[in-house]
Coordinates of C-alpha atoms in Angstrom, one line a residue:
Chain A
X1 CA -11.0 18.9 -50.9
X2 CA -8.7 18.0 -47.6
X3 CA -7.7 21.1 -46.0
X4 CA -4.4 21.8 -45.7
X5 CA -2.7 21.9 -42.4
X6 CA -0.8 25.6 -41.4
X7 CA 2.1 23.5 -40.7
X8 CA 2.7 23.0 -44.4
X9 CA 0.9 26.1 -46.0
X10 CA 3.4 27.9 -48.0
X11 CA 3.3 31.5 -48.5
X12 CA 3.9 31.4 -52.1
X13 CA 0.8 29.0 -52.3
X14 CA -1.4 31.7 -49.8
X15 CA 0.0 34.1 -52.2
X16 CA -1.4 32.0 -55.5
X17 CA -5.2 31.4 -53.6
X18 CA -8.3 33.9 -54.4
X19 CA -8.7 37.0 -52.4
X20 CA -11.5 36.7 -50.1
X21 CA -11.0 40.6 -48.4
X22 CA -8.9 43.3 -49.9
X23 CA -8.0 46.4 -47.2
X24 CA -6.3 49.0 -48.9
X25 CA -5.5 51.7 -46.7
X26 CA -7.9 51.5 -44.3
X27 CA -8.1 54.7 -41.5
X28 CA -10.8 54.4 -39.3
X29 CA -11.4 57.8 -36.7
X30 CA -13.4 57.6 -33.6
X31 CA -14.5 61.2 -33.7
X32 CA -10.6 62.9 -33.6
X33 CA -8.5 59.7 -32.6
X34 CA -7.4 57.5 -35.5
X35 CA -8.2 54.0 -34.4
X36 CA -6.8 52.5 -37.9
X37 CA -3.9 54.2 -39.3
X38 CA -4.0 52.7 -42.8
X39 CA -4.4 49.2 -42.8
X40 CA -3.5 46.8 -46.2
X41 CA -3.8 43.4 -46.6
X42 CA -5.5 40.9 -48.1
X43 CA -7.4 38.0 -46.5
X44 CA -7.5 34.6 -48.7
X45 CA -10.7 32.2 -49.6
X46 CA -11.1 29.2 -46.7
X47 CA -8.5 30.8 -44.9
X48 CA -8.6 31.1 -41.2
X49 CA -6.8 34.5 -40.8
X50 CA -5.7 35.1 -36.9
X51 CA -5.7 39.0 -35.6
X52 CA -3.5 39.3 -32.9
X53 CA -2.1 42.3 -30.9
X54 CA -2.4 43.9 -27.3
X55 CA -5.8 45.1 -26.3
X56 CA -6.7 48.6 -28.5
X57 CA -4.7 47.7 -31.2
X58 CA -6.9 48.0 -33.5
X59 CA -7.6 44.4 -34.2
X60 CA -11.5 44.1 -33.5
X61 CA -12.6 47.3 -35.3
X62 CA -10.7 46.4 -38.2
X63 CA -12.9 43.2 -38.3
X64 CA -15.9 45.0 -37.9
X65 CA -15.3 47.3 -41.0
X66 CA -15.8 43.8 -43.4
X67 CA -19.4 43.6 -42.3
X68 CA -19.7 47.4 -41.8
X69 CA -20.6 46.7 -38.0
X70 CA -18.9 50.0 -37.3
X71 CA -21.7 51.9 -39.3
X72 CA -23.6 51.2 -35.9
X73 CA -21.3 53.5 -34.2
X74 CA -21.6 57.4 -34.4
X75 CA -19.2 59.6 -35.1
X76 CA -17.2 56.9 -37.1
X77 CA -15.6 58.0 -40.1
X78 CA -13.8 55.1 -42.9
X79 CA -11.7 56.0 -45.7
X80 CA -9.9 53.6 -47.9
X81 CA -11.3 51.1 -49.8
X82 CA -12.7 46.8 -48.6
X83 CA -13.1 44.8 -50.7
X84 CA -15.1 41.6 -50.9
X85 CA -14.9 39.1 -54.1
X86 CA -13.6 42.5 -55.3
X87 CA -16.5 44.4 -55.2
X88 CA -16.3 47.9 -52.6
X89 CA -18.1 46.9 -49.3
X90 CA -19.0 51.0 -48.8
X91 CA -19.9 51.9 -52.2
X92 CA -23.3 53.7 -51.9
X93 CA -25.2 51.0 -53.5
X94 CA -24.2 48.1 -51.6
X95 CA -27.4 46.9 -49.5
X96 CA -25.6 46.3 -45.8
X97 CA -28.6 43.7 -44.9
X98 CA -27.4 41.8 -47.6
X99 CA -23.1 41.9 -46.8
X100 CA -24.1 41.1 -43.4
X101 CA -25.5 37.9 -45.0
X102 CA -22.9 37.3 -46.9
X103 CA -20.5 38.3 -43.9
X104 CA -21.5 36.9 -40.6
X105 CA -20.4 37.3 -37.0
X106 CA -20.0 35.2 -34.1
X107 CA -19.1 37.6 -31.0
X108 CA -16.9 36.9 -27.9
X109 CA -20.2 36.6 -25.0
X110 CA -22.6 34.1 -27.3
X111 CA -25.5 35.9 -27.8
X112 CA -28.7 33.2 -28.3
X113 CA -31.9 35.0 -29.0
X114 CA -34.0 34.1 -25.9
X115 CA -36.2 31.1 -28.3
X116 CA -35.6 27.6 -28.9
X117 CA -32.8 26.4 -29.9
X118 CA -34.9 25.4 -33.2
X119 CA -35.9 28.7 -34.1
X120 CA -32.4 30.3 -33.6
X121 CA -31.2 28.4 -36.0
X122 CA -33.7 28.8 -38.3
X123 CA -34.3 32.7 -37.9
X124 CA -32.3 33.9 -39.9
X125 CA -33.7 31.8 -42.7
X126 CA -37.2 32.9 -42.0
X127 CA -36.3 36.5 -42.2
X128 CA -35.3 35.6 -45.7
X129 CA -38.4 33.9 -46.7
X130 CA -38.2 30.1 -46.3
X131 CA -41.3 29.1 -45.1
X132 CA -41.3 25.1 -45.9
X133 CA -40.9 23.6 -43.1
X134 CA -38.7 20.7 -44.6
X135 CA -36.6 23.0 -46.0
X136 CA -35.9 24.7 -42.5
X137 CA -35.8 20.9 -40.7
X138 CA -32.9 20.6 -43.1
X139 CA -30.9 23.5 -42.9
X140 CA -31.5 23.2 -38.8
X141 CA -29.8 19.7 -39.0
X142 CA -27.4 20.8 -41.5
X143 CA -26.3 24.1 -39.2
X144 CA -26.4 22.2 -35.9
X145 CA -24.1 19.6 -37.7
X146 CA -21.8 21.7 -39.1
X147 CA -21.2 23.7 -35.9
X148 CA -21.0 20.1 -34.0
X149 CA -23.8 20.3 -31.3
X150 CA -25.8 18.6 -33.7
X151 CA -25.6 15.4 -31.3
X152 CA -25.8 16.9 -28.0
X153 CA -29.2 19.1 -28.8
X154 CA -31.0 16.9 -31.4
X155 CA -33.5 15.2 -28.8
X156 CA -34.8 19.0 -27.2
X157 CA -34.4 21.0 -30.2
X158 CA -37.6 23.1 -28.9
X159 CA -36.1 23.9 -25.4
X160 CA -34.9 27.0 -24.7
X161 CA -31.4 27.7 -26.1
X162 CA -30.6 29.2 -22.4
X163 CA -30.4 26.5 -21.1
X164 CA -27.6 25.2 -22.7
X165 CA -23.9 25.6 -21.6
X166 CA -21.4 28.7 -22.4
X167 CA -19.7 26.5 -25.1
X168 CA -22.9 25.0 -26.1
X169 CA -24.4 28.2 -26.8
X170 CA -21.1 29.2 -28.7
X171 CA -21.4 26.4 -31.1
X172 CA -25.3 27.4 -31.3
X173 CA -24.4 31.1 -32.5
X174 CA -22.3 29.4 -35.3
X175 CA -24.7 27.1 -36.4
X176 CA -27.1 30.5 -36.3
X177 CA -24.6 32.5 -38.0
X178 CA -23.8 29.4 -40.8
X179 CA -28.1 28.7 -41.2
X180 CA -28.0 31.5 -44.0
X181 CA -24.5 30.5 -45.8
X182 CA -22.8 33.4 -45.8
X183 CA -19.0 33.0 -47.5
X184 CA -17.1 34.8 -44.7
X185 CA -17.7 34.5 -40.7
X186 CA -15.9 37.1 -38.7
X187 CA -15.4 35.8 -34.9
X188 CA -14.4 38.0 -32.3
X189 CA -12.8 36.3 -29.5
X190 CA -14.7 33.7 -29.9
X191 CA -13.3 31.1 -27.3
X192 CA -12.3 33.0 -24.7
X193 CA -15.2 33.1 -22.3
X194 CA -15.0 29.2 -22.5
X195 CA -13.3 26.4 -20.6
X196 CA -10.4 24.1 -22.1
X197 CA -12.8 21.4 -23.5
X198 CA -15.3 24.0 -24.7
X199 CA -12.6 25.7 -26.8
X200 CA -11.0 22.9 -28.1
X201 CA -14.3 21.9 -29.7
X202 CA -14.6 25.5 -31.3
X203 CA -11.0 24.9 -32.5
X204 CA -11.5 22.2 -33.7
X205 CA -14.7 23.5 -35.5
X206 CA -13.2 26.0 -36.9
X207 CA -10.5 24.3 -38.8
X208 CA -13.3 22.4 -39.9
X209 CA -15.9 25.3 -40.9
X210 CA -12.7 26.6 -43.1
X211 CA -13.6 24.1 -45.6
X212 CA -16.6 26.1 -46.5
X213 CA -15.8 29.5 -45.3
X214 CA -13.3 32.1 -45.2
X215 CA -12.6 32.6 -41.4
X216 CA -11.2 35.7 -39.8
X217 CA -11.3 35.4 -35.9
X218 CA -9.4 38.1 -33.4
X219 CA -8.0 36.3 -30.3
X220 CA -5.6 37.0 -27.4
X221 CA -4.8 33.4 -27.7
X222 CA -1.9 33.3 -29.2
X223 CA -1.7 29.4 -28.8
X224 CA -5.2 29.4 -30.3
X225 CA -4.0 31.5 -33.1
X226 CA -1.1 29.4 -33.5
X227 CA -3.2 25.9 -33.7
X228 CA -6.3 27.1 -36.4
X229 CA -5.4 30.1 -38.2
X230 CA -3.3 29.9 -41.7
X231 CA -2.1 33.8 -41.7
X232 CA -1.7 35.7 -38.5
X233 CA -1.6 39.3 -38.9
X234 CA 0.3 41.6 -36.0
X235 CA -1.7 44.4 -35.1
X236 CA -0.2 47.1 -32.7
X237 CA -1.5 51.0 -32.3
X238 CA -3.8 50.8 -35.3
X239 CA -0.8 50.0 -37.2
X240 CA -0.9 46.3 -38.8
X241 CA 2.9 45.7 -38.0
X242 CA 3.6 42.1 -39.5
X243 CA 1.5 40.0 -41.3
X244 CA 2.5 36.6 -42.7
X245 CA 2.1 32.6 -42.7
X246 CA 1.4 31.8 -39.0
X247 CA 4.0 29.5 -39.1
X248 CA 6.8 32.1 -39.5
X249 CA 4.6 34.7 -37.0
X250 CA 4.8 32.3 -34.0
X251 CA 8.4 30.7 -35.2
X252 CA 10.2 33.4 -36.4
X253 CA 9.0 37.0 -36.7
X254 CA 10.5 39.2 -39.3
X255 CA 9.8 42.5 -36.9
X256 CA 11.2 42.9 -33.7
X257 CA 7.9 44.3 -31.9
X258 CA 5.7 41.0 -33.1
X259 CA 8.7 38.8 -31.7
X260 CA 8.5 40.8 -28.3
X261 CA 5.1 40.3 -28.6
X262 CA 4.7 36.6 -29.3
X263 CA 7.1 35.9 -26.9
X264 CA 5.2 38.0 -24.3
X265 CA 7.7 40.2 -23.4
X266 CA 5.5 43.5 -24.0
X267 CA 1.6 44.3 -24.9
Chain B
X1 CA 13.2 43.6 -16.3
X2 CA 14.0 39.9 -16.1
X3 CA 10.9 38.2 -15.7
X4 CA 10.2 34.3 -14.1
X5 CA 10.0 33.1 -17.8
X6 CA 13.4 34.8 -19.1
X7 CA 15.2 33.3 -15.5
X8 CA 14.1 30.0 -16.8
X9 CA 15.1 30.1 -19.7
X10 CA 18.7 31.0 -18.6
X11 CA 18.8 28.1 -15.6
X12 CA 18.3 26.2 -19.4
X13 CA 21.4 27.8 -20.8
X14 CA 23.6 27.8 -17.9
X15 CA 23.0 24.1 -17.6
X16 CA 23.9 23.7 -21.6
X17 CA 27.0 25.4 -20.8
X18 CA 27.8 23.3 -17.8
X19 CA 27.8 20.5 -19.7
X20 CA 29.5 21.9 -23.0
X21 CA 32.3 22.6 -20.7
X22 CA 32.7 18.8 -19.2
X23 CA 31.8 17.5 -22.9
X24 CA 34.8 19.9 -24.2
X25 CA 37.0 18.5 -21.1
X26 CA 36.3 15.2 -22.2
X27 CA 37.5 15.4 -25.3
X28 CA 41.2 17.4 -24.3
X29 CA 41.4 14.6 -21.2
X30 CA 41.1 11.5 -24.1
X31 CA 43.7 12.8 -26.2
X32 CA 46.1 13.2 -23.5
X33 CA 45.3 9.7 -22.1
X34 CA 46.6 8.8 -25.9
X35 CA 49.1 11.3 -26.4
X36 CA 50.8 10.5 -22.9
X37 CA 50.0 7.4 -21.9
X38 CA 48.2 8.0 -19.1
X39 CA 45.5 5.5 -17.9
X40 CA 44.6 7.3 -14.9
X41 CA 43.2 10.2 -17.4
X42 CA 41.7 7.8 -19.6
X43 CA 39.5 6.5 -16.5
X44 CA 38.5 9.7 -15.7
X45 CA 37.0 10.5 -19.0
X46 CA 34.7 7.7 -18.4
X47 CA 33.6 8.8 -15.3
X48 CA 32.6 12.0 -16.5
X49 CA 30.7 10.7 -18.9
X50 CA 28.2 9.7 -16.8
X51 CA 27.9 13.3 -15.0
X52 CA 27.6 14.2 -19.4
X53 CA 24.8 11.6 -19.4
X54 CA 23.1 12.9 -16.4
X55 CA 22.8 16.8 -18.1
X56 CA 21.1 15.5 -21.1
X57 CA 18.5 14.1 -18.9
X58 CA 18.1 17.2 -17.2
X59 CA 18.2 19.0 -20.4
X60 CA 15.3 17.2 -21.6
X61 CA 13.3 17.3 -18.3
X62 CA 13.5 21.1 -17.8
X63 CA 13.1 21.4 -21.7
X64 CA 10.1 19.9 -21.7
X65 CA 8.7 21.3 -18.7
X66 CA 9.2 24.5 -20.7
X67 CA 7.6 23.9 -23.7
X68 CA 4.4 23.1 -21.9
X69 CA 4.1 26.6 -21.3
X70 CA 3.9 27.3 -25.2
X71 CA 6.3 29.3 -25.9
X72 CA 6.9 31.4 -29.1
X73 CA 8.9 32.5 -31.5
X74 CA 13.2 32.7 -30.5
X75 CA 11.6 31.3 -27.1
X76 CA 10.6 28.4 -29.1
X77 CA 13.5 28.6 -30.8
X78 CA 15.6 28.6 -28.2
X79 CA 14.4 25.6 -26.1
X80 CA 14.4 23.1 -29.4
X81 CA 17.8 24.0 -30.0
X82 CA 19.1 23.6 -26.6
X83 CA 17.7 20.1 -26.7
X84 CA 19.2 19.1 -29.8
X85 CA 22.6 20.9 -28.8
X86 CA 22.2 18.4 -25.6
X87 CA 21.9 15.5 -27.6
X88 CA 25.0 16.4 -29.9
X89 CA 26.9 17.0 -26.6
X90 CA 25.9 13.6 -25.4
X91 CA 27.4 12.0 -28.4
X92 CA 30.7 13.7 -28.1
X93 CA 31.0 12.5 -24.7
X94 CA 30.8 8.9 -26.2
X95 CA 32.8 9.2 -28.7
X96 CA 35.6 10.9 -26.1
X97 CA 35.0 7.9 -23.7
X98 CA 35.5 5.5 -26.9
X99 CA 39.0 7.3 -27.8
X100 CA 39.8 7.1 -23.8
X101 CA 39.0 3.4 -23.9
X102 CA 41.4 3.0 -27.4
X103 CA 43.8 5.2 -26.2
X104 CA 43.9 2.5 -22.2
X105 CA 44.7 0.0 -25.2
X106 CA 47.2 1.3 -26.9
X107 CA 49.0 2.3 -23.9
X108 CA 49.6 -1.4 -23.0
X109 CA 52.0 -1.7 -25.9
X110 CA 54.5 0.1 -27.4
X111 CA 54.0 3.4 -29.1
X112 CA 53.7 2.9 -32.7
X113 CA 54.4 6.3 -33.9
X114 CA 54.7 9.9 -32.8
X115 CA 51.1 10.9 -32.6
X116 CA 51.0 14.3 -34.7
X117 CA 48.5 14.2 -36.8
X118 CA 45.7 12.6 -34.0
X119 CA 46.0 15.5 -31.6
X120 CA 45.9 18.5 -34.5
X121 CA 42.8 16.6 -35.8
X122 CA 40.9 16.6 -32.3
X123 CA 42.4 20.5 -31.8
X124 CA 40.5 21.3 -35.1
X125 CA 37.3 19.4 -33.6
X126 CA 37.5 20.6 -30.5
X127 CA 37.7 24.3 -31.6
X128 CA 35.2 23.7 -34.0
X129 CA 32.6 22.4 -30.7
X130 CA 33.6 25.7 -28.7
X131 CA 33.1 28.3 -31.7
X132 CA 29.8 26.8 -32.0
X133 CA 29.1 27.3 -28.3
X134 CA 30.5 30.5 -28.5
X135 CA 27.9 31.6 -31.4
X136 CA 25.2 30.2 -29.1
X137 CA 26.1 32.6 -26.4
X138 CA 27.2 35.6 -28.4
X139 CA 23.9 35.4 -31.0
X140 CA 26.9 35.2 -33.7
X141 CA 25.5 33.4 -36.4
X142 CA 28.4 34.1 -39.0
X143 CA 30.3 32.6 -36.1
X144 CA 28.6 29.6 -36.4
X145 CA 28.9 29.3 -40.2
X146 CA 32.4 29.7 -40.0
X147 CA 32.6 26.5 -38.7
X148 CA 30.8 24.4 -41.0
X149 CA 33.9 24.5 -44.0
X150 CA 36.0 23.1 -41.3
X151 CA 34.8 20.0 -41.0
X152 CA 35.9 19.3 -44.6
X153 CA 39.4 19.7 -43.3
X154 CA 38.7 17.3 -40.5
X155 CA 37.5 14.9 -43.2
X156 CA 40.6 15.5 -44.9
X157 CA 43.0 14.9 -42.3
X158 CA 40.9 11.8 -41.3
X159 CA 41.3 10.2 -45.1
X160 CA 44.9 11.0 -45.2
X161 CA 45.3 9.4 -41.3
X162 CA 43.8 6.4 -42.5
X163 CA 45.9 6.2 -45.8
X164 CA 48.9 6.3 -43.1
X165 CA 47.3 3.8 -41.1
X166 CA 47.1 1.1 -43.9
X167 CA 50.5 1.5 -44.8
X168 CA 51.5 0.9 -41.5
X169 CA 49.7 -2.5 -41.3
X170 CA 50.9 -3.6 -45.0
X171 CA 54.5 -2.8 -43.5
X172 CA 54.1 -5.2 -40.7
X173 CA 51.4 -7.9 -39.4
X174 CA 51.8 -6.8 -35.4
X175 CA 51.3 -3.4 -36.2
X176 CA 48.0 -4.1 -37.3
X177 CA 45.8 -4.6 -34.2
X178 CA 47.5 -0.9 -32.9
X179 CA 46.3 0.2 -36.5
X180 CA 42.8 -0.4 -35.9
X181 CA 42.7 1.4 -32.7
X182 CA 44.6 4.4 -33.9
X183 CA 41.4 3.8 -36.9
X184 CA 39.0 4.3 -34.7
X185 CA 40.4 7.0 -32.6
X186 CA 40.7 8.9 -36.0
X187 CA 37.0 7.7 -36.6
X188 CA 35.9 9.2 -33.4
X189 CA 37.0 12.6 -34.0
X190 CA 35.9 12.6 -37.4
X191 CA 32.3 12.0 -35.8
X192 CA 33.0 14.8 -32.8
X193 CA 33.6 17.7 -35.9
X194 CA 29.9 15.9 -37.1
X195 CA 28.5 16.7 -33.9
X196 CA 30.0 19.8 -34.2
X197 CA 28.9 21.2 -37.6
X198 CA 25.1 19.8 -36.5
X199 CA 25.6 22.6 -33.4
X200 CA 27.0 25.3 -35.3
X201 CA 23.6 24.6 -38.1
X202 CA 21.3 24.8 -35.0
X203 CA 22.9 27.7 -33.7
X204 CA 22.4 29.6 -36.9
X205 CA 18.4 28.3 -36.6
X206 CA 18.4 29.5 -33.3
X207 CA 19.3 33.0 -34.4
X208 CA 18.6 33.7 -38.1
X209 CA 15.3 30.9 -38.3
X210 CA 16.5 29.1 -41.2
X211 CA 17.5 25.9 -41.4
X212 CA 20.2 25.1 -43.2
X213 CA 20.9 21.4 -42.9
X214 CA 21.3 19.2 -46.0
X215 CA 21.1 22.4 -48.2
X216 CA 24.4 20.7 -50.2
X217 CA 22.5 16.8 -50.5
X218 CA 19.6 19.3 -52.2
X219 CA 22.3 21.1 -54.3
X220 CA 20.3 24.2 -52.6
X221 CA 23.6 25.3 -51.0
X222 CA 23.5 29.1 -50.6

């Protein structure tokens, strides 16, 4: 199926698609500050859905409740309810080992394990249990492919994944993070600690991971958000303000504060 | 606080106005080179024209030089409209240097009849360029759509003018080639009140974000 471009997506069609994450009143306390003050909205299947919003908005916690990265935190406290293919991400039997397989994470400062750039990929895979060497050869390819550094790594594929660039290694924590097929990858910033070129291949990547995956990515980018995501939401003080097609965010904002914002004139 | 980007954006506007004004001076200047025979006016509304021509390029320039800096939202807004408001301008300049030029003609024979209904027509045009304006400057959307019904009475006037016209050169052979002139004066004005309602719809994107062009040749008119 050919994606379709945000320049045509409809909301009534975003509306009609499957729900990939339901929020419903999400509050999310750091000891006694609120950090999310009741977040609801619903995130659509091989979407790319933009957070935006000044810094301490809320914006990167929220994403980390969908693969319960926050659990990692002490004295955090979630009410409300996430959903994922409408089952409740912190309902007391849910196994977290296996969301976060299903929900992976590519973070702003790539993060290669300090191996080759073969056995990043295929990590993950061996910590579930594929052995067969074929079978990892081809998810390797498959990974490195689909986050497009197949080409520029395929000849040194045992070197150290060090040595590669800043945007080389970002595209190498995506291929890690798409090795075990999860449906949803969560990216945090995930551009902005690269140059132009290096960005516009992670753009570029991303519209085209969207074909397999549900994408949710925070940036500061607002251009960036603009260009790949289908849905921007507006966070600001832990409140989500406005959340819509990106097309009417970035050309015209129904609130006041995400028009001030866009525009840059506060945050 | 006015910041660098805001100051931009008004030099932008101040330089749309600046050349609304000379586009709106055009257009009074041509009808009085018709109404009073006056060829020295008529030659001045071609000379301005090219100071019209020069603002659109300038329009476009700075324009663009803005819109490499990615702006958003009414910024965004803003800029696209300006540019499309320039190019509208630019046309009404033509089409009052194209009435000067008729009107230079004319003015070398006799008059062939009171002109009335010509400078009412061009009134209704002009005021019809300048609310438009106005509702750019003031936000005033409503302003705006106010002027869109009006160019149905242009249209009006222009039929009826032409009906006039053609009886005029049934009447008599040599009133025929003064006809044609007085045609496409009528025709010219006609177009400026097109120009016109095309502001007035930007100017209502500008402000509200919707665009309302063509909603009546979808038979979506709300």
């Amino acid at each position: 199926m050919a994606t379709l471009s945000n320049v045509t997506l409809s909301a009534e069609s975003i509306a009609a698609m499957p729900a990939a994450i339901e929020a419903r009143d999400v509050k999310l306390y750091y000891g006694a500050s609120q950090a999310l003050k009741g977040i609801t909205m619903t995130m659509r299947e091989k979407l790319v859905t933009a957070f935006i919003g000044p810094s301490g908005c809320g914006k990167s916690t929220f994403l980390r409740c969908f693969n319960r990265m926050n659990d990692l935190i002490d004295n955090v406290r979630i009410t409300g309810r996430i959903e994922i293919d409408g089952q409740d991400i912190y309902s007391k039997d849910i196994d977290v080992i296996e969301l976060r397989k299903r929900v992976g994470m590519v973070f702003q400062k790539s993060n290669p394990f300090p191996k080759s750039i073969y056995d990043n990929v295929a990590y993950g895979c061996r910590l579930q249990g594929i052995k067969n060497k074929s079978d990892l050869d081809d998810i390797v390819e498959q990974s490195l492919r689909g986050a497009a550094i197949w080409d520029e790594v395929k000849d040194r594929l045992q070197s150290s994944a060090l040595g590669l660039s800043g945007g080389q290694q970002q595209r190498l924590c995506i291929a890690r993070a798409i090795a075990i097929k999860p449906e949803i990858l969560l990216m945090d910033e995930p551009a902005s600690a690269l140059d132009p070129i290096a960005t516009a291949k992670i753009e570029e990547l991303i519209v085209e991971l969207k074909k397999d995956f549900t994408i949710v990515i925070v940036t500061h980018n607002m251009q960036q958000a603009a260009r790949i995501s289908d849905q921007t939401a507006f966070f600001y003080l832990g409140e989500l303000i406005e959340f819509d097609t990106t097309k009417k965010i970035f050309t015209n904002p129904a609130k006041q504060q995400t028009e001030d914002y866009v525009t840059g004139r506060f945050g | 606080m006015t910041t660098h980007h805001d100051q931009e954006l008004s030099e932008l506007k101040d330089k749309l106005l600046t050349m609304a004004s000379l586009t709106e001076e055009a257009i009074t200047q041509a009808v009085k080179a018709l109404v009073d025979r006056d060829d020295e006016v008529g030659r001045k509304v071609k000379a301005s024209d090219d100071a019209i021509d020069r603002l659109e390029l300038e329009i476009d320039e700075m324009a663009i030089v803005l819109l490499s800096k990615a702006p958003l939202a009414r910024d965004l807004r803003f800029i696209v409209v300006a540019m499309k408001i320039s190019q509208n301008l630019e046309r009404v300049g033509d089409e009052a240097t194209s009435i000067a030029k008729r009107a230079i003609k004319l003015n070398r024979e006799p008059q062939l009849k009171p002109y009335v209904d010509v400078p009412r027509m061009a009134e209704l045009a002009l005021s019809m360029i300048k609310d438009g304006l106005d509702a750019f400057i003031t936000r005033d959307a409503a302003k705006a759509r106010a002027v869109l019904p009006r160019d149905e009475e242009v249209n009006a006037m222009h039929k009826q003018l032409q009906r006039e016209l053609v009886s005029y050169m049934l009447e008599a052979p040599p009133n025929i080639s003064r006809c044609l002139h007085l045609m496409q004066v009528a025709k010219r004005i006609e177009r400026i009140a097109d120009h016109a309602t095309n502001i007035a719809e930007e100017v209502v994107y500008l402000h509200e974000g919707r665009d309302i062009r063509h909603l009546k040749a979808q038979g979506a008119d709300d």
